[in-house]
Amino acid sequence: MPNVNSGKINLLRIAPPLGASTSMAITFSQLLALSPFHAARVEKIACYHCDEKMRQTKALYVKFNGQQRAVCCHGCMAILQTIERNDMIEDYLAARSMQIDVR
């Protein structure tokens, strides 16, 4: 954090890896990766319905088939609620189990 009281800004000094030149440049993304607040450090989970990756802190939760499930959006939440309301849980779970992952 910059030292504001002295009127000077202290720059972050990063030691180069062993065997690297002492005049090593650092990119912004490398500097950001060192931050404790970097998004890569946030745990990501998959949406129960569409498998979209999301930050755990941004997930919505819906009770589906007696369990709390994390979903990425209100659309996925509405789909699960509609499936449960129309007693289609068994059909939905059967279709999910037959789904082929093409990634």
Coordinates of C-alpha atoms in Angstrom, one line a residue, residues 47-50 59-65 69-89 92:
C47 CA -24.4 -24.6 -11.6
Y48 CA -26.5 -27.6 -10.8
H49 CA -28.6 -27.2 -13.9
C50 CA -26.4 -25.9 -16.7
A59 CA -24.5 -18.5 -6.4
L60 CA -28.2 -18.5 -5.9
Y61 CA -29.6 -21.4 -3.9
V62 CA -32.8 -23.3 -4.6
K63 CA -34.3 -26.3 -2.8
F64 CA -34.6 -29.1 -5.4
N65 CA -35.5 -32.7 -4.6
R69 CA -28.6 -26.7 -5.0
A70 CA -26.4 -23.9 -6.3
V71 CA -27.5 -22.3 -9.5
C72 CA -26.0 -19.5 -11.6
C73 CA -29.1 -17.4 -12.5
H74 CA -32.8 -16.9 -11.9
G75 CA -33.5 -18.8 -15.2
C76 CA -31.9 -22.0 -13.9
M77 CA -33.6 -21.5 -10.6
A78 CA -37.0 -21.2 -12.3
I79 CA -36.4 -24.3 -14.4
L80 CA -35.7 -26.4 -11.3
Q81 CA -38.7 -25.0 -9.4
T82 CA -40.9 -25.7 -12.5
I83 CA -39.6 -29.3 -12.7
E84 CA -40.3 -29.9 -9.0
R85 CA -43.8 -28.2 -9.2
N86 CA -44.8 -30.4 -12.1
D87 CA -43.5 -33.6 -10.5
M88 CA -41.0 -34.2 -13.2
I89 CA -38.0 -34.7 -11.0
Y92 CA -35.2 -34.7 -15.1

